[in-house]
C-alpha positions as a Python dict, from the first residue, in 0.01 Angstrom:
ca = {
    (1, 'M'): (0, 0, 0),
    (2, 'K'): (129, 40, -336),
    (3, 'K'): (-93, 68, -635),
    (4, 'S'): (134, -204, -820),
    (5, 'N'): (73, -433, -509),
    (6, 'T'): (-298, -361, -506),
    (7, 'N'): (-340, -448, -880),
    (8, 'A'): (-129, -776, -801),
    (9, 'Y'): (-348, -876, -519),
    (10, 'I'): (-668, -827, -777),
    (11, 'A'): (-491, -1022, -1036),
    (12, 'L'): (-418, -1306, -807),
    (13, 'A'): (-767, -1314, -697),
    (14, 'M'): (-868, -1313, -1065),
    (15, 'V'): (-634, -1612, -1128),
    (16, 'S'): (-756, -1801, -828),
    (17, 'F'): (-1125, -1773, -936),
    (18, 'F'): (-1129, -1771, -1306),
    (19, 'W'): (-864, -2058, -1372),
    (20, 'G'): (-1106, -2266, -1150),
    (21, 'T'): (-1397, -2205, -1363),
    (22, 'T'): (-1217, -2300, -1684),
    (23, 'Y'): (-1258, -2667, -1578),
    (24, 'L'): (-1640, -2604, -1595),
    (25, 'A'): (-1602, -2427, -1925),
    (26, 'S'): (-1396, -2731, -2054),
    (27, 'S'): (-1652, -2999, -1934),
    (28, 'V'): (-1928, -2803, -2143),
    (29, 'G'): (-1709, -2771, -2450),
    (30, 'V'): (-1598, -3139, -2469),
    (31, 'R'): (-1974, -3229, -2483),
    (32, 'H'): (-1974, -3090, -2856),
    (33, 'M'): (-1614, -3115, -2959),
    (34, 'H'): (-1323, -3338, -2901),
    (35, 'G'): (-1121, -3205, -2609),
    (36, 'L'): (-787, -3197, -2817),
    (37, 'M'): (-959, -2979, -3104),
    (38, 'L'): (-1121, -2749, -2806),
    (39, 'A'): (-768, -2700, -2658),
    (40, 'G'): (-598, -2662, -3020),
    (41, 'L'): (-861, -2376, -3092),
    (42, 'R'): (-853, -2223, -2768),
    (43, 'Q'): (-456, -2159, -2784),
    (44, 'T'): (-410, -2115, -3143),
    (45, 'A'): (-646, -1808, -3130),
    (46, 'A'): (-513, -1680, -2795),
    (47, 'G'): (-174, -1717, -2905),
    (48, 'M'): (-249, -1542, -3229),
    (49, 'I'): (-395, -1235, -3037),
    (50, 'L'): (-105, -1210, -2805),
    (51, 'I'): (146, -1227, -3073),
    (52, 'S'): (-25, -975, -3283),
    (53, 'Y'): (-62, -743, -2992),
    (54, 'F'): (335, -740, -2924),
    (55, 'L'): (415, -721, -3300),
    (56, 'L'): (181, -404, -3334),
    (57, 'K'): (364, -281, -3044),
    (58, 'G'): (686, -300, -3252),
    (59, 'Y'): (849, -613, -3093),
    (60, 'R'): (1070, -825, -3305),
    (61, 'L'): (1044, -1198, -3369),
    (62, 'P'): (1257, -1401, -3104),
    (63, 'D'): (1554, -1562, -3271),
    (64, 'K'): (1569, -1941, -3364),
    (65, 'I'): (1689, -2079, -3045),
    (66, 'V'): (1439, -1889, -2842),
    (67, 'L'): (1166, -2002, -3064),
    (68, 'S'): (1272, -2349, -3051),
    (69, 'R'): (1266, -2357, -2688),
    (70, 'L'): (933, -2157, -2662),
    (71, 'F'): (785, -2465, -2885),
    (72, 'V'): (930, -2737, -2657),
    (73, 'I'): (789, -2568, -2354),
    (74, 'G'): (448, -2498, -2518),
    (75, 'V'): (415, -2836, -2629),
    (76, 'M'): (496, -2986, -2299),
    (77, 'M'): (280, -2722, -2079),
    (78, 'L'): (-13, -2664, -2313),
    (79, 'C'): (-25, -2949, -2570),
    (80, 'L'): (70, -3243, -2363),
    (81, 'S'): (-62, -3075, -2021),
    (82, 'N'): (-382, -2847, -2123),
    (83, 'G'): (-468, -3033, -2443),
    (84, 'L'): (-472, -3381, -2261),
    (85, 'L'): (-652, -3242, -1959),
    (86, 'T'): (-919, -3092, -2167),
    (87, 'W'): (-954, -3446, -2359),
    (88, 'A'): (-959, -3609, -2003),
    (89, 'M'): (-1266, -3409, -1928),
    (90, 'Q'): (-1459, -3610, -2184),
    (91, 'Y'): (-1421, -3912, -1941),
    (92, 'I'): (-1368, -3800, -1587),
    (93, 'P'): (-1568, -3526, -1365),
    (94, 'S'): (-1428, -3170, -1397),
    (95, 'G'): (-1382, -3170, -996),
    (96, 'L'): (-1181, -3486, -985),
    (97, 'C'): (-972, -3356, -1268),
    (98, 'A'): (-906, -3029, -1092),
    (99, 'I'): (-799, -3215, -759),
    (100, 'V'): (-561, -3450, -925),
    (101, 'V'): (-392, -3121, -1098),
    (102, 'A'): (-341, -2985, -762),
    (103, 'T'): (-79, -3214, -685),
    (104, 'V'): (137, -3049, -983),
    (105, 'P'): (376, -2879, -714),
    (106, 'I'): (468, -3216, -578),
    (107, 'W'): (567, -3320, -951),
    (108, 'I'): (765, -3017, -980),
    (109, 'T'): (957, -3072, -677),
    (110, 'I'): (1051, -3433, -783),
    (111, 'F'): (1170, -3319, -1116),
    (112, 'S'): (1368, -3012, -976),
    (113, 'Y'): (1551, -3244, -740),
    (114, 'F'): (1691, -3437, -1060),
    (115, 'M'): (1687, -3161, -1341),
    (116, 'V'): (1774, -2823, -1158),
    (117, 'K'): (1919, -2789, -814),
    (118, 'R'): (1873, -3088, -583),
    (119, 'T'): (1637, -2971, -353),
    (120, 'R'): (1703, -3079, 13),
    (121, 'L'): (1458, -3366, 124),
    (122, 'S'): (1372, -3221, 452),
    (123, 'P'): (1115, -3430, 687),
    (124, 'L'): (845, -3167, 621),
    (125, 'L'): (898, -3205, 223),
    (126, 'I'): (859, -3586, 253),
    (127, 'I'): (556, -3571, 487),
    (128, 'G'): (398, -3317, 272),
    (129, 'M'): (423, -3536, -49),
    (130, 'L'): (293, -3844, 152),
    (131, 'I'): (12, -3628, 280),
    (132, 'G'): (-87, -3514, -74),
    (133, 'L'): (-65, -3848, -227),
    (134, 'L'): (-278, -3986, 70),
    (135, 'G'): (-542, -3731, 0),
    (136, 'V'): (-539, -3818, -377),
    (137, 'G'): (-587, -4186, -282),
    (138, 'G'): (-895, -4065, -48),
    (139, 'I'): (-1057, -3912, -353),
    (140, 'F'): (-1005, -4224, -559),
    (141, 'Y'): (-1173, -4430, -314),
    (142, 'N'): (-1493, -4278, -420),
    (143, 'Y'): (-1446, -4387, -757),
    (144, 'L'): (-1319, -4759, -727),
    (145, 'S'): (-1628, -4893, -909),
    (146, 'S'): (-1557, -4651, -1197),
    (147, 'L'): (-1193, -4773, -1210),
    (148, 'T'): (-1344, -5078, -1411),
    (149, 'N'): (-1465, -4850, -1683),
    (150, 'P'): (-1176, -4830, -1970),
    (151, 'A'): (-1283, -4475, -2054),
    (152, 'F'): (-1271, -4367, -1682),
    (153, 'R'): (-918, -4525, -1658),
    (154, 'L'): (-801, -4319, -1983),
    (155, 'G'): (-906, -4009, -1841),
    (156, 'I'): (-724, -4043, -1495),
    (157, 'F'): (-403, -4174, -1729),
    (158, 'L'): (-430, -3841, -1935),
    (159, 'T'): (-464, -3645, -1646),
    (160, 'L'): (-151, -3766, -1484),
    (161, 'I'): (48, -3734, -1806),
    (162, 'A'): (-85, -3369, -1821),
    (163, 'C'): (46, -3309, -1467),
    (164, 'I'): (385, -3473, -1516),
    (165, 'S'): (410, -3271, -1852),
    (166, 'W'): (314, -2916, -1702),
    (167, 'A'): (586, -2998, -1416),
    (168, 'M'): (872, -3081, -1670),
    (169, 'G'): (771, -2772, -1872),
    (170, 'S'): (788, -2549, -1569),
    (171, 'V'): (1122, -2696, -1472),
    (172, 'L'): (1252, -2652, -1828),
    (173, 'T'): (1126, -2268, -1818),
    (174, 'A'): (1307, -2206, -1483),
    (175, 'R'): (1617, -2375, -1612),
    (176, 'W'): (1647, -2201, -1944),
    (177, 'A'): (1535, -1839, -1816),
    (178, 'L'): (1446, -1729, -2181),
    (179, 'K'): (1495, -1343, -2215),
    (180, 'V'): (1160, -1273, -2361),
    (181, 'N'): (878, -1094, -2252),
    (182, 'F'): (646, -1355, -2050),
    (183, 'L'): (327, -1268, -2245),
    (184, 'Y'): (490, -1232, -2581),
    (185, 'G'): (669, -1578, -2535),
    (186, 'A'): (334, -1726, -2367),
    (187, 'G'): (160, -1613, -2699),
    (188, 'F'): (426, -1842, -2912),
    (189, 'Q'): (386, -2127, -2656),
    (190, 'M'): (13, -2075, -2728),
    (191, 'F'): (23, -2083, -3090),
    (192, 'F'): (286, -2356, -3147),
    (193, 'S'): (79, -2586, -2890),
    (194, 'G'): (-255, -2502, -3068),
    (195, 'I'): (-102, -2596, -3391),
    (196, 'V'): (30, -2910, -3293),
    (197, 'M'): (-288, -3016, -3122),
    (198, 'L'): (-511, -2933, -3431),
    (199, 'I'): (-273, -3126, -3663),
    (200, 'T'): (-287, -3431, -3427),
    (201, 'V'): (-647, -3449, -3380),
    (202, 'S'): (-709, -3409, -3748),
    (203, 'L'): (-467, -3709, -3820),
    (204, 'M'): (-676, -3892, -3556),
    (205, 'G'): (-972, -3844, -3809),
    (206, 'Y'): (-1173, -3559, -3624),
    (207, 'R'): (-1288, -3245, -3818),
    (208, 'I'): (-1460, -2934, -3717),
    (209, 'S'): (-1840, -2995, -3799),
    (210, 'T'): (-2065, -2697, -3818),
    (211, 'S'): (-2378, -2909, -3680),
    (212, 'T'): (-2189, -2905, -3343),
    (213, 'M'): (-2092, -2521, -3344),
    (214, 'N'): (-2383, -2439, -3123),
    (215, 'I'): (-2421, -2137, -2890),
    (216, 'E'): (-2304, -2355, -2587),
    (217, 'L'): (-1977, -2461, -2758),
    (218, 'W'): (-1916, -2090, -2868),
    (219, 'E'): (-1969, -1956, -2525),
    (220, 'S'): (-1727, -2222, -2381),
    (221, 'L'): (-1463, -2152, -2662),
    (222, 'L'): (-1460, -1781, -2626),
    (223, 'Y'): (-1473, -1816, -2240),
    (224, 'L'): (-1153, -2027, -2249),
    (225, 'I'): (-985, -1806, -2505),
    (226, 'F'): (-1026, -1457, -2352),
    (227, 'V'): (-1091, -1527, -1979),
    (228, 'G'): (-881, -1867, -1928),
    (229, 'S'): (-568, -1784, -2172),
    (230, 'I'): (-557, -1427, -2218),
    (231, 'V'): (-709, -1266, -1894),
    (232, 'G'): (-599, -1555, -1664),
    (233, 'Y'): (-253, -1595, -1767),
    (234, 'S'): (-180, -1217, -1810),
    (235, 'S'): (-314, -1173, -1453),
    (236, 'Y'): (-88, -1467, -1341),
    (237, 'V'): (233, -1346, -1499),
    (238, 'F'): (148, -976, -1350),
    (239, 'A'): (93, -1145, -978),
    (240, 'L'): (401, -1348, -1038),
    (241, 'N'): (594, -1052, -1098),
    (242, 'N'): (483, -824, -832),
    (243, 'L'): (429, -1068, -540),
    (244, 'P'): (638, -1328, -360),
    (245, 'T'): (619, -1676, -549),
    (246, 'S'): (482, -1839, -227),
    (247, 'L'): (206, -1611, -213),
    (248, 'A'): (124, -1598, -612),
    (249, 'S'): (84, -1985, -566),
    (250, 'V'): (-209, -1932, -356),
    (251, 'Y'): (-410, -1988, -669),
    (252, 'A'): (-342, -2349, -683),
    (253, 'Y'): (-518, -2415, -377),
    (254, 'I'): (-825, -2213, -452),
    (255, 'N'): (-881, -2350, -814),
    (256, 'P'): (-972, -2701, -721),
    (257, 'I'): (-1215, -2557, -463),
    (258, 'V'): (-1383, -2362, -733),
    (259, 'A'): (-1370, -2639, -982),
    (260, 'V'): (-1518, -2912, -746),
    (261, 'T'): (-1813, -2654, -629),
    (262, 'L'): (-1912, -2536, -981),
    (263, 'G'): (-1892, -2898, -1088),
    (264, 'W'): (-2112, -3009, -817),
    (265, 'L'): (-2376, -2715, -824),
    (266, 'I'): (-2391, -2687, -1226),
    (267, 'L'): (-2289, -3029, -1385),
    (268, 'K'): (-2440, -3224, -1060),
    (269, 'E'): (-2094, -3386, -1020),
    (270, 'Q'): (-2049, -3622, -715),
    (271, 'L'): (-1966, -3431, -377),
    (272, 'N'): (-1952, -3581, -32),
    (273, 'W'): (-1763, -3556, 268),
    (274, 'T'): (-1506, -3819, 167),
    (275, 'T'): (-1428, -3602, -138),
    (276, 'A'): (-1425, -3272, 34),
    (277, 'L'): (-1201, -3414, 311),
    (278, 'S'): (-975, -3559, 66),
    (279, 'C'): (-945, -3253, -131),
    (280, 'L'): (-850, -3074, 183),
    (281, 'V'): (-595, -3329, 285),
    (282, 'T'): (-430, -3317, -66),
    (283, 'L'): (-407, -2918, -46),
    (284, 'A'): (-262, -2937, 280),
    (285, 'G'): (6, -3153, 156),
    (286, 'V'): (88, -2944, -136),
    (287, 'Y'): (99, -2651, 96),
    (288, 'M'): (371, -2843, 331),
    (289, 'V'): (568, -2915, -21),
    (290, 'N'): (555, -2550, -106),
    (291, 'V'): (646, -2417, 234),
    (292, 'S'): (963, -2664, 248),
    (293, 'V'): (1058, -2565, -98),
    (294, 'S'): (1020, -2197, -5),
    (295, 'R'): (1251, -2230, 318),
    (296, 'N'): (1500, -2447, 115),
    (297, 'K'): (1523, -2168, -146),
    (298, 'K'): (1577, -1886, 112),
    (299, 'K'): (1851, -2096, 266),
    (300, 'L'): (2034, -2137, -54),
    (301, 'E'): (1984, -1761, -121),
    (302, 'K'): (2156, -1690, 216),
    (303, 'A'): (2438, -1935, 165),
    (304, 'G'): (2504, -1798, -183),
}
């Protein structure tokens, strides 16, 4: 096995585990700070580190068109997705959040059908989407009483918007195919989205209070910056560029399991057989969607 492939598998394993742990870190962080503030500080700091690294290596600033598109993608994928997701964890369990996020491939398929190339609606694709949504419905069965709580409903709403925003941003990324180093571009996306979130949360009346900056918050923030954003995203990009896309997407099936398990063990979140089974059903549906999309892509490539 080539060394690059070995490193790619190691990178994929890191993404699969560590991105799952960020749900726990975010849940801890939002105990002491507004979710948008936490996400804004995380993305701004991580973006500045990545941009500085590439500038020191002699990279030039991207042109205005590329920067403007990086801004749009950054706002959609990190501000309206990661930011709202972190905010949502003030109101709903991190495990539930992770399971809902696992449906992102279904949303990507829907938007790809209308915005890029019309994906062939095969029976496997339709069945996979229905099974995935059925799994999510089963998970919500455990939280029927919680739906009467306005804060819980807000958390679910924010999570759904986050999923849709990430999916649309992913489709735009594929459609625009910006000619810029992935990590360098990611640095600008993080920085732009972080600034937007910090400005937004400031306009909402929230400020950084030194009284809330305790050790637990610092640990959460530093973990999200270095492990979640820098190490996690770098590993994901490396895996994506050295492994088949279908294989690199395996992380999406492992992240929710890690998040649900850690939420149950450490945060004492609800976990019963209905939740566990519904989680597996959701992931099975998403897997079927990915298989169908992958097959359709291969057929298009052969036809082309």
